[in-house]
PDB file of N, CA and C in Angstrom:
ATOM      1  N   UNK A   1      33.789 -30.976 -65.844  1.00 61.00           N
ATOM      2  CA  UNK A   1      34.710 -32.060 -65.585  1.00 61.00           C
ATOM      3  C   UNK A   1      34.131 -33.411 -65.912  1.00 61.00           C
ATOM      4  N   UNK A   2      32.864 -33.609 -65.634  1.00 76.00           N
ATOM      5  CA  UNK A   2      32.262 -34.927 -65.827  1.00 76.00           C
ATOM      6  C   UNK A   2      32.268 -35.353 -67.301  1.00 76.00           C
ATOM      7  N   UNK A   3      32.268 -34.393 -68.205  1.00 88.00           N
ATOM      8  CA  UNK A   3      32.241 -34.711 -69.633  1.00 88.00           C
ATOM      9  C   UNK A   3      33.611 -34.565 -70.284  1.00 88.00           C
ATOM     10  N   UNK A   4      34.654 -34.598 -69.493  1.00 88.00           N
ATOM     11  CA  UNK A   4      35.994 -34.415 -70.043  1.00 88.00           C
ATOM     12  C   UNK A   4      36.618 -35.718 -70.546  1.00 88.00           C
ATOM     13  N   UNK A   5      36.049 -36.867 -70.165  1.00 91.00           N
ATOM     14  CA  UNK A   5      36.597 -38.142 -70.638  1.00 91.00           C
ATOM     15  C   UNK A   5      36.505 -38.185 -72.162  1.00 91.00           C
ATOM     16  N   UNK A   6      37.556 -38.620 -72.801  1.00 95.00           N
ATOM     17  CA  UNK A   6      37.599 -38.684 -74.268  1.00 95.00           C
ATOM     18  C   UNK A   6      37.245 -40.088 -74.740  1.00 95.00           C
ATOM     19  N   UNK A   7      36.395 -40.142 -75.730  1.00 95.00           N
ATOM     20  CA  UNK A   7      35.948 -41.404 -76.308  1.00 95.00           C
ATOM     21  C   UNK A   7      36.013 -41.315 -77.832  1.00 95.00           C
ATOM     22  N   UNK A   8      35.958 -42.456 -78.465  1.00 98.00           N
ATOM     23  CA  UNK A   8      35.990 -42.543 -79.923  1.00 98.00           C
ATOM     24  C   UNK A   8      34.564 -42.787 -80.399  1.00 98.00           C
ATOM     25  N   UNK A   9      33.878 -41.729 -80.796  1.00 97.00           N
ATOM     26  CA  UNK A   9      32.489 -41.819 -81.254  1.00 97.00           C
ATOM     27  C   UNK A   9      32.464 -42.045 -82.758  1.00 97.00           C
ATOM     28  N   UNK A  10      31.622 -42.987 -83.190  1.00 98.00           N
ATOM     29  CA  UNK A  10      31.514 -43.290 -84.611  1.00 98.00           C
ATOM     30  C   UNK A  10      30.043 -43.482 -84.964  1.00 98.00           C
ATOM     31  N   UNK A  11      29.668 -43.058 -86.141  1.00 98.00           N
ATOM     32  CA  UNK A  11      28.297 -43.175 -86.618  1.00 98.00           C
ATOM     33  C   UNK A  11      27.947 -44.647 -86.856  1.00 98.00           C
ATOM     34  N   UNK A  12      26.760 -45.049 -86.422  1.00 97.00           N
ATOM     35  CA  UNK A  12      26.309 -46.443 -86.595  1.00 97.00           C
ATOM     36  C   UNK A  12      26.257 -46.842 -88.067  1.00 97.00           C
ATOM     37  N   UNK A  13      25.999 -45.894 -88.951  1.00 98.00           N
ATOM     38  CA  UNK A  13      25.971 -46.206 -90.387  1.00 98.00           C
ATOM     39  C   UNK A  13      27.365 -46.536 -90.907  1.00 98.00           C
ATOM     40  N   UNK A  14      28.373 -45.884 -90.343  1.00 98.00           N
ATOM     41  CA  UNK A  14      29.749 -46.225 -90.712  1.00 98.00           C
ATOM     42  C   UNK A  14      30.112 -47.608 -90.180  1.00 98.00           C
ATOM     43  N   UNK A  15      29.643 -47.928 -88.984  1.00 98.00           N
ATOM     44  CA  UNK A  15      29.876 -49.269 -88.426  1.00 98.00           C
ATOM     45  C   UNK A  15      29.216 -50.315 -89.325  1.00 98.00           C
ATOM     46  N   UNK A  16      27.982 -50.049 -89.748  1.00 98.00           N
ATOM     47  CA  UNK A  16      27.276 -50.987 -90.626  1.00 98.00           C
ATOM     48  C   UNK A  16      28.035 -51.190 -91.932  1.00 98.00           C
ATOM     49  N   UNK A  17      28.613 -50.135 -92.467  1.00 98.00           N
ATOM     50  CA  UNK A  17      29.411 -50.253 -93.685  1.00 98.00           C
ATOM     51  C   UNK A  17      30.632 -51.144 -93.443  1.00 98.00           C
ATOM     52  N   UNK A  18      31.281 -50.979 -92.298  1.00 98.00           N
ATOM     53  CA  UNK A  18      32.447 -51.813 -91.975  1.00 98.00           C
ATOM     54  C   UNK A  18      32.042 -53.282 -91.846  1.00 98.00           C
ATOM     55  N   UNK A  19      30.909 -53.546 -91.215  1.00 98.00           N
ATOM     56  CA  UNK A  19      30.419 -54.927 -91.067  1.00 98.00           C
ATOM     57  C   UNK A  19      30.121 -55.524 -92.441  1.00 98.00           C
ATOM     58  N   UNK A  20      29.461 -54.763 -93.301  1.00 98.00           N
ATOM     59  CA  UNK A  20      29.151 -55.249 -94.646  1.00 98.00           C
ATOM     60  C   UNK A  20      30.433 -55.588 -95.413  1.00 98.00           C
ATOM     61  N   UNK A  21      31.440 -54.759 -95.272  1.00 98.00           N
ATOM     62  CA  UNK A  21      32.714 -55.038 -95.942  1.00 98.00           C
ATOM     63  C   UNK A  21      33.366 -56.296 -95.370  1.00 98.00           C
ATOM     64  N   UNK A  22      33.252 -56.476 -94.062  1.00 98.00           N
ATOM     65  CA  UNK A  22      33.869 -57.648 -93.425  1.00 98.00           C
ATOM     66  C   UNK A  22      33.193 -58.941 -93.859  1.00 98.00           C
ATOM     67  N   UNK A  23      31.874 -58.951 -93.926  1.00 97.00           N
ATOM     68  CA  UNK A  23      31.181 -60.197 -94.271  1.00 97.00           C
ATOM     69  C   UNK A  23      31.264 -60.520 -95.762  1.00 97.00           C
ATOM     70  N   UNK A  24      31.618 -59.537 -96.570  1.00 97.00           N
ATOM     71  CA  UNK A  24      31.745 -59.790 -98.008  1.00 97.00           C
ATOM     72  C   UNK A  24      33.206 -59.803 -98.472  1.00 97.00           C
ATOM     73  N   UNK A  25      34.128 -59.751 -97.524  1.00 97.00           N
ATOM     74  CA  UNK A  25      35.554 -59.760 -97.874  1.00 97.00           C
ATOM     75  C   UNK A  25      35.907 -61.057 -98.598  1.00 97.00           C
ATOM     76  N   UNK A  26      36.745 -60.986 -99.621  1.00 93.00           N
ATOM     77  CA  UNK A  26      37.044 -62.163-100.430  1.00 93.00           C
ATOM     78  C   UNK A  26      37.967 -63.192 -99.766  1.00 93.00           C
ATOM     79  N   UNK A  27      38.640 -62.830 -98.718  1.00 91.00           N
ATOM     80  CA  UNK A  27      39.574 -63.777 -98.113  1.00 91.00           C
ATOM     81  C   UNK A  27      39.556 -63.686 -96.605  1.00 91.00           C
ATOM     82  N   UNK A  28      40.467 -64.411 -95.980  1.00 96.00           N
ATOM     83  CA  UNK A  28      40.514 -64.373 -94.522  1.00 96.00           C
ATOM     84  C   UNK A  28      40.879 -62.973 -94.014  1.00 96.00           C
ATOM     85  N   UNK A  29      40.323 -62.642 -92.871  1.00 98.00           N
ATOM     86  CA  UNK A  29      40.569 -61.343 -92.251  1.00 98.00           C
ATOM     87  C   UNK A  29      41.323 -61.535 -90.937  1.00 98.00           C
ATOM     88  N   UNK A  30      41.964 -60.492 -90.448  1.00 98.00           N
ATOM     89  CA  UNK A  30      42.564 -60.577 -89.125  1.00 98.00           C
ATOM     90  C   UNK A  30      41.491 -60.900 -88.079  1.00 98.00           C
ATOM     91  N   UNK A  31      41.899 -61.515 -86.987  1.00 96.00           N
ATOM     92  CA  UNK A  31      40.945 -61.887 -85.929  1.00 96.00           C
ATOM     93  C   UNK A  31      40.266 -60.673 -85.300  1.00 96.00           C
ATOM     94  N   UNK A  32      40.956 -59.548 -85.257  1.00 97.00           N
ATOM     95  CA  UNK A  32      40.429 -58.356 -84.601  1.00 97.00           C
ATOM     96  C   UNK A  32      40.583 -57.152 -85.520  1.00 97.00           C
ATOM     97  N   UNK A  33      39.479 -56.448 -85.733  1.00 98.00           N
ATOM     98  CA  UNK A  33      39.498 -55.221 -86.526  1.00 98.00           C
ATOM     99  C   UNK A  33      38.751 -54.167 -85.725  1.00 98.00           C
ATOM    100  N   UNK A  34      39.462 -53.149 -85.288  1.00 98.00           N
ATOM    101  CA  UNK A  34      38.819 -52.058 -84.551  1.00 98.00           C
ATOM    102  C   UNK A  34      38.051 -51.166 -85.506  1.00 98.00           C
ATOM    103  N   UNK A  35      36.829 -50.844 -85.103  1.00 98.00           N
ATOM    104  CA  UNK A  35      36.005 -49.916 -85.871  1.00 98.00           C
ATOM    105  C   UNK A  35      35.700 -48.731 -84.971  1.00 98.00           C
ATOM    106  N   UNK A  36      36.027 -47.562 -85.435  1.00 98.00           N
ATOM    107  CA  UNK A  36      35.803 -46.329 -84.694  1.00 98.00           C
ATOM    108  C   UNK A  36      36.078 -45.169 -85.614  1.00 98.00           C
ATOM    109  N   UNK A  37      36.064 -43.984 -85.054  1.00 98.00           N
ATOM    110  CA  UNK A  37      36.392 -42.814 -85.869  1.00 98.00           C
ATOM    111  C   UNK A  37      37.895 -42.638 -85.997  1.00 98.00           C
ATOM    112  N   UNK A  38      38.635 -43.223 -85.047  1.00 98.00           N
ATOM    113  CA  UNK A  38      40.080 -43.038 -85.030  1.00 98.00           C
ATOM    114  C   UNK A  38      40.489 -41.750 -84.347  1.00 98.00           C
ATOM    115  N   UNK A  39      39.506 -41.065 -83.743  1.00 97.00           N
ATOM    116  CA  UNK A  39      39.757 -39.792 -83.063  1.00 97.00           C
ATOM    117  C   UNK A  39      39.078 -39.799 -81.701  1.00 97.00           C
ATOM    118  N   UNK A  40      39.829 -39.489 -80.672  1.00 97.00           N
ATOM    119  CA  UNK A  40      39.241 -39.361 -79.332  1.00 97.00           C
ATOM    120  C   UNK A  40      38.723 -37.937 -79.157  1.00 97.00           C
ATOM    121  N   UNK A  41      37.483 -37.835 -78.707  1.00 97.00           N
ATOM    122  CA  UNK A  41      36.874 -36.514 -78.458  1.00 97.00           C
ATOM    123  C   UNK A  41      36.274 -36.508 -77.065  1.00 97.00           C
ATOM    124  N   UNK A  42      36.278 -35.355 -76.408  1.00 95.00           N
ATOM    125  CA  UNK A  42      35.650 -35.290 -75.085  1.00 95.00           C
ATOM    126  C   UNK A  42      34.146 -35.571 -75.196  1.00 95.00           C
ATOM    127  N   UNK A  43      33.605 -36.249 -74.216  1.00 92.00           N
ATOM    128  CA  UNK A  43      32.164 -36.503 -74.185  1.00 92.00           C
ATOM    129  C   UNK A  43      31.401 -35.178 -74.243  1.00 92.00           C
ATOM    130  N   UNK A  44      32.007 -34.134 -73.766  1.00 93.00           N
ATOM    131  CA  UNK A  44      31.411 -32.793 -73.828  1.00 93.00           C
ATOM    132  C   UNK A  44      31.093 -32.417 -75.280  1.00 93.00           C
ATOM    133  N   UNK A  45      31.960 -32.793 -76.221  1.00 95.00           N
ATOM    134  CA  UNK A  45      31.724 -32.489 -77.639  1.00 95.00           C
ATOM    135  C   UNK A  45      30.459 -33.171 -78.137  1.00 95.00           C
ATOM    136  N   UNK A  46      30.207 -34.380 -77.650  1.00 95.00           N
ATOM    137  CA  UNK A  46      28.986 -35.096 -78.024  1.00 95.00           C
ATOM    138  C   UNK A  46      27.759 -34.370 -77.469  1.00 95.00           C
ATOM    139  N   UNK A  47      27.799 -34.021 -76.195  1.00 94.00           N
ATOM    140  CA  UNK A  47      26.673 -33.332 -75.562  1.00 94.00           C
ATOM    141  C   UNK A  47      26.415 -31.977 -76.218  1.00 94.00           C
ATOM    142  N   UNK A  48      27.474 -31.222 -76.453  1.00 94.00           N
ATOM    143  CA  UNK A  48      27.308 -29.903 -77.068  1.00 94.00           C
ATOM    144  C   UNK A  48      26.853 -30.013 -78.521  1.00 94.00           C
ATOM    145  N   UNK A  49      27.347 -31.009 -79.249  1.00 95.00           N
ATOM    146  CA  UNK A  49      26.922 -31.203 -80.635  1.00 95.00           C
ATOM    147  C   UNK A  49      25.458 -31.592 -80.728  1.00 95.00           C
ATOM    148  N   UNK A  50      25.006 -32.443 -79.818  1.00 94.00           N
ATOM    149  CA  UNK A  50      23.599 -32.825 -79.811  1.00 94.00           C
ATOM    150  C   UNK A  50      22.726 -31.641 -79.405  1.00 94.00           C
ATOM    151  N   UNK A  51      23.196 -30.838 -78.451  1.00 95.00           N
ATOM    152  CA  UNK A  51      22.456 -29.631 -78.058  1.00 95.00           C
ATOM    153  C   UNK A  51      22.329 -28.679 -79.249  1.00 95.00           C
ATOM    154  N   UNK A  52      23.421 -28.497 -79.996  1.00 93.00           N
ATOM    155  CA  UNK A  52      23.381 -27.641 -81.195  1.00 93.00           C
ATOM    156  C   UNK A  52      22.372 -28.179 -82.209  1.00 93.00           C
ATOM    157  N   UNK A  53      22.426 -29.484 -82.451  1.00 94.00           N
ATOM    158  CA  UNK A  53      21.520 -30.099 -83.428  1.00 94.00           C
ATOM    159  C   UNK A  53      20.068 -29.913 -83.022  1.00 94.00           C
ATOM    160  N   UNK A  54      19.812 -29.904 -81.713  1.00 94.00           N
ATOM    161  CA  UNK A  54      18.450 -29.745 -81.203  1.00 94.00           C
ATOM    162  C   UNK A  54      18.022 -28.283 -81.138  1.00 94.00           C
ATOM    163  N   UNK A  55      18.961 -27.377 -81.391  1.00 94.00           N
ATOM    164  CA  UNK A  55      18.643 -25.955 -81.307  1.00 94.00           C
ATOM    165  C   UNK A  55      18.653 -25.435 -79.878  1.00 94.00           C
ATOM    166  N   UNK A  56      19.224 -26.188 -78.964  1.00 95.00           N
ATOM    167  CA  UNK A  56      19.297 -25.788 -77.556  1.00 95.00           C
ATOM    168  C   UNK A  56      20.345 -24.700 -77.405  1.00 95.00           C
ATOM    169  N   UNK A  57      19.986 -23.607 -76.791  1.00 93.00           N
ATOM    170  CA  UNK A  57      20.900 -22.481 -76.654  1.00 93.00           C
ATOM    171  C   UNK A  57      21.358 -22.271 -75.209  1.00 93.00           C
ATOM    172  N   UNK A  58      20.947 -23.149 -74.320  1.00 93.00           N
ATOM    173  CA  UNK A  58      21.323 -23.026 -72.915  1.00 93.00           C
ATOM    174  C   UNK A  58      22.708 -23.585 -72.644  1.00 93.00           C
ATOM    175  N   UNK A  59      22.996 -23.770 -71.396  1.00 91.00           N
ATOM    176  CA  UNK A  59      24.295 -24.275 -70.964  1.00 91.00           C
ATOM    177  C   UNK A  59      24.173 -25.762 -70.648  1.00 91.00           C
ATOM    178  N   UNK A  60      25.152 -26.531 -71.029  1.00 89.00           N
ATOM    179  CA  UNK A  60      25.200 -27.949 -70.685  1.00 89.00           C
ATOM    180  C   UNK A  60      25.723 -28.035 -69.255  1.00 89.00           C
ATOM    181  N   UNK A  61      24.904 -28.567 -68.350  1.00 86.00           N
ATOM    182  CA  UNK A  61      25.252 -28.653 -66.936  1.00 86.00           C
ATOM    183  C   UNK A  61      25.958 -29.983 -66.661  1.00 86.00           C
ATOM    184  N   UNK A  62      27.152 -29.899 -66.146  1.00 85.00           N
ATOM    185  CA  UNK A  62      27.934 -31.090 -65.848  1.00 85.00           C
ATOM    186  C   UNK A  62      27.935 -31.404 -64.355  1.00 85.00           C
ATOM    187  N   UNK A  63      26.996 -30.851 -63.610  1.00 81.00           N
ATOM    188  CA  UNK A  63      26.995 -31.006 -62.165  1.00 81.00           C
ATOM    189  C   UNK A  63      26.356 -32.280 -61.648  1.00 81.00           C
ATOM    190  N   UNK A  64      25.729 -33.067 -62.483  1.00 76.00           N
ATOM    191  CA  UNK A  64      25.050 -34.285 -62.029  1.00 76.00           C
ATOM    192  C   UNK A  64      26.018 -35.410 -61.735  1.00 76.00           C
ATOM    193  N   UNK A  65      25.464 -36.512 -61.317  1.00 74.00           N
ATOM    194  CA  UNK A  65      26.279 -37.696 -61.044  1.00 74.00           C
ATOM    195  C   UNK A  65      26.578 -38.391 -62.365  1.00 74.00           C
ATOM    196  N   UNK A  66      27.820 -38.450 -62.707  1.00 69.00           N
ATOM    197  CA  UNK A  66      28.232 -39.080 -63.953  1.00 69.00           C
ATOM    198  C   UNK A  66      28.583 -40.539 -63.751  1.00 69.00           C
ATOM    199  N   UNK A  67      28.990 -41.126 -64.813  1.00 70.00           N
ATOM    200  CA  UNK A  67      29.429 -42.515 -64.780  1.00 70.00           C
ATOM    201  C   UNK A  67      30.671 -42.643 -63.909  1.00 70.00           C
ATOM    202  N   UNK A  68      30.733 -43.684 -63.120  1.00 70.00           N
ATOM    203  CA  UNK A  68      31.933 -43.927 -62.316  1.00 70.00           C
ATOM    204  C   UNK A  68      33.085 -44.406 -63.193  1.00 70.00           C
ATOM    205  N   UNK A  69      32.758 -44.942 -64.330  1.00 66.00           N
ATOM    206  CA  UNK A  69      33.775 -45.497 -65.222  1.00 66.00           C
ATOM    207  C   UNK A  69      34.575 -44.407 -65.928  1.00 66.00           C
ATOM    208  N   UNK A  70      33.922 -43.299 -66.300  1.00 66.00           N
ATOM    209  CA  UNK A  70      34.597 -42.268 -67.088  1.00 66.00           C
ATOM    210  C   UNK A  70      35.867 -41.728 -66.444  1.00 66.00           C
ATOM    211  N   UNK A  71      35.856 -41.357 -65.163  1.00 69.00           N
ATOM    212  CA  UNK A  71      37.113 -40.875 -64.577  1.00 69.00           C
ATOM    213  C   UNK A  71      38.184 -41.969 -64.500  1.00 69.00           C
ATOM    214  N   UNK A  72      37.748 -43.219 -64.374  1.00 79.00           N
ATOM    215  CA  UNK A  72      38.709 -44.322 -64.282  1.00 79.00           C
ATOM    216  C   UNK A  72      39.378 -44.599 -65.631  1.00 79.00           C
ATOM    217  N   UNK A  73      38.675 -44.297 -66.720  1.00 85.00           N
ATOM    218  CA  UNK A  73      39.214 -44.494 -68.074  1.00 85.00           C
ATOM    219  C   UNK A  73      39.057 -43.153 -68.790  1.00 85.00           C
ATOM    220  N   UNK A  74      40.031 -42.264 -68.642  1.00 90.00           N
ATOM    221  CA  UNK A  74      39.848 -40.907 -69.157  1.00 90.00           C
ATOM    222  C   UNK A  74      39.987 -40.760 -70.674  1.00 90.00           C
ATOM    223  N   UNK A  75      40.557 -41.772 -71.357  1.00 94.00           N
ATOM    224  CA  UNK A  75      40.815 -41.604 -72.788  1.00 94.00           C
ATOM    225  C   UNK A  75      40.740 -42.947 -73.500  1.00 94.00           C
ATOM    226  N   UNK A  76      39.965 -42.992 -74.586  1.00 95.00           N
ATOM    227  CA  UNK A  76      39.887 -44.177 -75.436  1.00 95.00           C
ATOM    228  C   UNK A  76      39.838 -43.729 -76.888  1.00 95.00           C
ATOM    229  N   UNK A  77      40.626 -44.400 -77.707  1.00 97.00           N
ATOM    230  CA  UNK A  77      40.633 -44.112 -79.136  1.00 97.00           C
ATOM    231  C   UNK A  77      40.966 -45.396 -79.881  1.00 97.00           C
ATOM    232  N   UNK A  78      40.177 -45.709 -80.892  1.00 98.00           N
ATOM    233  CA  UNK A  78      40.410 -46.920 -81.682  1.00 98.00           C
ATOM    234  C   UNK A  78      41.515 -46.683 -82.701  1.00 98.00           C
ATOM    235  N   UNK A  79      42.367 -47.680 -82.851  1.00 98.00           N
ATOM    236  CA  UNK A  79      43.358 -47.674 -83.922  1.00 98.00           C
ATOM    237  C   UNK A  79      42.695 -48.380 -85.106  1.00 98.00           C
ATOM    238  N   UNK A  80      42.343 -47.612 -86.130  1.00 98.00           N
ATOM    239  CA  UNK A  80      41.582 -48.163 -87.255  1.00 98.00           C
ATOM    240  C   UNK A  80      42.463 -48.518 -88.449  1.00 98.00           C
ATOM    241  N   UNK A  81      43.751 -48.640 -88.208  1.00 98.00           N
ATOM    242  CA  UNK A  81      44.688 -48.979 -89.279  1.00 98.00           C
ATOM    243  C   UNK A  81      44.319 -50.298 -89.955  1.00 98.00           C
ATOM    244  N   UNK A  82      43.988 -51.318 -89.158  1.00 98.00           N
ATOM    245  CA  UNK A  82      43.657 -52.623 -89.739  1.00 98.00           C
ATOM    246  C   UNK A  82      42.369 -52.550 -90.555  1.00 98.00           C
ATOM    247  N   UNK A  83      41.397 -51.784 -90.106  1.00 98.00           N
ATOM    248  CA  UNK A  83      40.159 -51.616 -90.882  1.00 98.00           C
ATOM    249  C   UNK A  83      40.460 -50.982 -92.237  1.00 98.00           C
ATOM    250  N   UNK A  84      41.366 -50.040 -92.223  1.00 98.00           N
ATOM    251  CA  UNK A  84      41.741 -49.354 -93.462  1.00 98.00           C
ATOM    252  C   UNK A  84      42.452 -50.316 -94.414  1.00 98.00           C
ATOM    253  N   UNK A  85      43.388 -51.092 -93.879  1.00 97.00           N
ATOM    254  CA  UNK A  85      44.172 -51.970 -94.758  1.00 97.00           C
ATOM    255  C   UNK A  85      43.425 -53.244 -95.139  1.00 97.00           C
ATOM    256  N   UNK A  86      42.709 -53.861 -94.209  1.00 97.00           N
ATOM    257  CA  UNK A  86      42.051 -55.138 -94.492  1.00 97.00           C
ATOM    258  C   UNK A  86      40.707 -54.974 -95.191  1.00 97.00           C
ATOM    259  N   UNK A  87      39.999 -53.876 -94.904  1.00 98.00           N
ATOM    260  CA  UNK A  87      38.649 -53.687 -95.467  1.00 98.00           C
ATOM    261  C   UNK A  87      38.563 -52.531 -96.451  1.00 98.00           C
ATOM    262  N   UNK A  88      39.601 -51.711 -96.516  1.00 97.00           N
ATOM    263  CA  UNK A  88      39.507 -50.494 -97.323  1.00 97.00           C
ATOM    264  C   UNK A  88      38.488 -49.535 -96.736  1.00 97.00           C
ATOM    265  N   UNK A  89      38.325 -49.581 -95.418  1.00 98.00           N
ATOM    266  CA  UNK A  89      37.273 -48.822 -94.739  1.00 98.00           C
ATOM    267  C   UNK A  89      37.839 -47.668 -93.929  1.00 98.00           C
ATOM    268  N   UNK A  90      37.179 -46.540 -94.031  1.00 98.00           N
ATOM    269  CA  UNK A  90      37.379 -45.420 -93.116  1.00 98.00           C
ATOM    270  C   UNK A  90      36.002 -44.817 -92.865  1.00 98.00           C
ATOM    271  N   UNK A  91      35.795 -44.238 -91.690  1.00 98.00           N
ATOM    272  CA  UNK A  91      34.496 -43.622 -91.429  1.00 98.00           C
ATOM    273  C   UNK A  91      34.289 -42.418 -92.342  1.00 98.00           C
ATOM    274  N   UNK A  92      33.051 -42.218 -92.758  1.00 98.00           N
ATOM    275  CA  UNK A  92      32.751 -41.126 -93.692  1.00 98.00           C
ATOM    276  C   UNK A  92      32.016 -39.962 -93.050  1.00 98.00           C
ATOM    277  N   UNK A  93      31.357 -40.184 -91.930  1.00 98.00           N
ATOM    278  CA  UNK A  93      30.486 -39.156 -91.378  1.00 98.00           C
ATOM    279  C   UNK A  93      31.130 -38.434 -90.198  1.00 98.00           C
ATOM    280  N   UNK A  94      31.277 -37.116 -90.294  1.00 96.00           N
ATOM    281  CA  UNK A  94      31.802 -36.341 -89.169  1.00 96.00           C
ATOM    282  C   UNK A  94      30.809 -36.362 -87.990  1.00 96.00           C
ATOM    283  N   UNK A  95      31.319 -36.182 -86.786  1.00 96.00           N
ATOM    284  CA  UNK A  95      30.484 -36.239 -85.590  1.00 96.00           C
ATOM    285  C   UNK A  95      29.308 -35.268 -85.661  1.00 96.00           C
ATOM    286  N   UNK A  96      29.540 -34.031 -86.062  1.00 95.00           N
ATOM    287  CA  UNK A  96      28.439 -33.062 -86.121  1.00 95.00           C
ATOM    288  C   UNK A  96      27.338 -33.503 -87.085  1.00 95.00           C
ATOM    289  N   UNK A  97      27.709 -34.091 -88.213  1.00 96.00           N
ATOM    290  CA  UNK A  97      26.699 -34.588 -89.159  1.00 96.00           C
ATOM    291  C   UNK A  97      25.920 -35.750 -88.540  1.00 96.00           C
ATOM    292  N   UNK A  98      26.619 -36.636 -87.864  1.00 97.00           N
ATOM    293  CA  UNK A  98      25.958 -37.778 -87.216  1.00 97.00           C
ATOM    294  C   UNK A  98      24.945 -37.305 -86.184  1.00 97.00           C
ATOM    295  N   UNK A  99      25.343 -36.330 -85.380  1.00 96.00           N
ATOM    296  CA  UNK A  99      24.445 -35.833 -84.335  1.00 96.00           C
ATOM    297  C   UNK A  99      23.250 -35.101 -84.932  1.00 96.00           C
ATOM    298  N   UNK A 100      23.476 -34.335 -85.995  1.00 95.00           N
ATOM    299  CA  UNK A 100      22.360 -33.653 -86.669  1.00 95.00           C
ATOM    300  C   UNK A 100      21.378 -34.668 -87.243  1.00 95.00           C
ATOM    301  N   UNK A 101      21.896 -35.723 -87.864  1.00 96.00           N
ATOM    302  CA  UNK A 101      21.038 -36.770 -88.424  1.00 96.00           C
ATOM    303  C   UNK A 101      20.301 -37.519 -87.317  1.00 96.00           C
ATOM    304  N   UNK A 102      20.983 -37.771 -86.217  1.00 95.00           N
ATOM    305  CA  UNK A 102      20.355 -38.441 -85.075  1.00 95.00           C
ATOM    306  C   UNK A 102      19.199 -37.609 -84.540  1.00 95.00           C
ATOM    307  N   UNK A 103      19.422 -36.304 -84.391  1.00 94.00           N
ATOM    308  CA  UNK A 103      18.359 -35.440 -83.880  1.00 94.00           C
ATOM    309  C   UNK A 103      17.200 -35.360 -84.875  1.00 94.00           C
ATOM    310  N   UNK A 104      17.503 -35.268 -86.157  1.00 93.00           N
ATOM    311  CA  UNK A 104      16.449 -35.211 -87.179  1.00 93.00           C
ATOM    312  C   UNK A 104      15.612 -36.486 -87.151  1.00 93.00           C
ATOM    313  N   UNK A 105      16.256 -37.633 -86.983  1.00 92.00           N
ATOM    314  CA  UNK A 105      15.524 -38.905 -86.903  1.00 92.00           C
ATOM    315  C   UNK A 105      14.657 -38.931 -85.656  1.00 92.00           C
ATOM    316  N   UNK A 106      15.155 -38.387 -84.559  1.00 86.00           N
ATOM    317  CA  UNK A 106      14.372 -38.316 -83.318  1.00 86.00           C
ATOM    318  C   UNK A 106      13.143 -37.447 -83.536  1.00 86.00           C
ATOM    319  N   UNK A 107      13.336 -36.298 -84.187  1.00 80.00           N
ATOM    320  CA  UNK A 107      12.205 -35.405 -84.468  1.00 80.00           C
ATOM    321  C   UNK A 107      11.144 -36.104 -85.317  1.00 80.00           C
ATOM    322  N   UNK A 108      11.580 -36.842 -86.336  1.00 79.00           N
ATOM    323  CA  UNK A 108      10.620 -37.541 -87.190  1.00 79.00           C
ATOM    324  C   UNK A 108       9.867 -38.611 -86.413  1.00 79.00           C
ATOM    325  N   UNK A 109      10.562 -39.305 -85.515  1.00 80.00           N
ATOM    326  CA  UNK A 109       9.892 -40.379 -84.752  1.00 80.00           C
ATOM    327  C   UNK A 109       8.942 -39.805 -83.709  1.00 80.00           C
ATOM    328  N   UNK A 110       9.134 -38.547 -83.319  1.00 75.00           N
ATOM    329  CA  UNK A 110       8.282 -37.934 -82.314  1.00 75.00           C
ATOM    330  C   UNK A 110       7.019 -37.316 -82.921  1.00 75.00           C
ATOM    331  N   UNK A 111       6.961 -37.215 -84.251  1.00 69.00           N
ATOM    332  CA  UNK A 111       5.792 -36.633 -84.911  1.00 69.00           C
ATOM    333  C   UNK A 111       4.609 -37.585 -84.791  1.00 69.00           C
ATOM    334  N   UNK A 112       3.407 -37.041 -84.577  1.00 69.00           N
ATOM    335  CA  UNK A 112       2.230 -37.909 -84.500  1.00 69.00           C
ATOM    336  C   UNK A 112       1.963 -38.601 -85.848  1.00 69.00           C
ATOM    337  N   UNK A 113       1.464 -39.805 -85.784  1.00 61.00           N
ATOM    338  CA  UNK A 113       1.127 -40.549 -87.000  1.00 61.00           C
ATOM    339  C   UNK A 113      -0.020 -39.868 -87.713  1.00 61.00           C
ATOM    340  N   UNK A 114      -0.015 -39.928 -89.025  1.00 62.00           N
ATOM    341  CA  UNK A 114      -1.087 -39.294 -89.819  1.00 62.00           C
ATOM    342  C   UNK A 114      -2.030 -40.320 -90.351  1.00 62.00           C
TER     343      UNK A 114
END
C-alpha cells in the first residue's frame, strides 16, 4: 500500500534535453512548461524496477513508515503537451532503461579507484 501512490517519473537526461531546448528556443516560450514522462506510475514500479536492475530477487517490503505526503496526494501526472508543441520535446528513455542506467552508474561509482 505504501508504494501505491502514482507519480510521473522522468529520466534526468530527458529533463536536461528539455532545458537545453528551452534555453536555445528561437522565440518566446509559454511561462510554464511541464516536463515529465506524461505517464503516472505507482512508486512500487520504481522500487521494483530498481530492484530488478540491481539483481535483487527478494521481496520489496512496504511495511515501513512511508511519506505522509504520498497518501494525501495519491496521483500525479504531468501534462507534457506544451513541451511537445513549444519545444518539440518528448521523453526518450523508458523507466526501466533509466533505472538500469542509474544502477550501472551507482556500481561504477562504488568501484575502488585504480
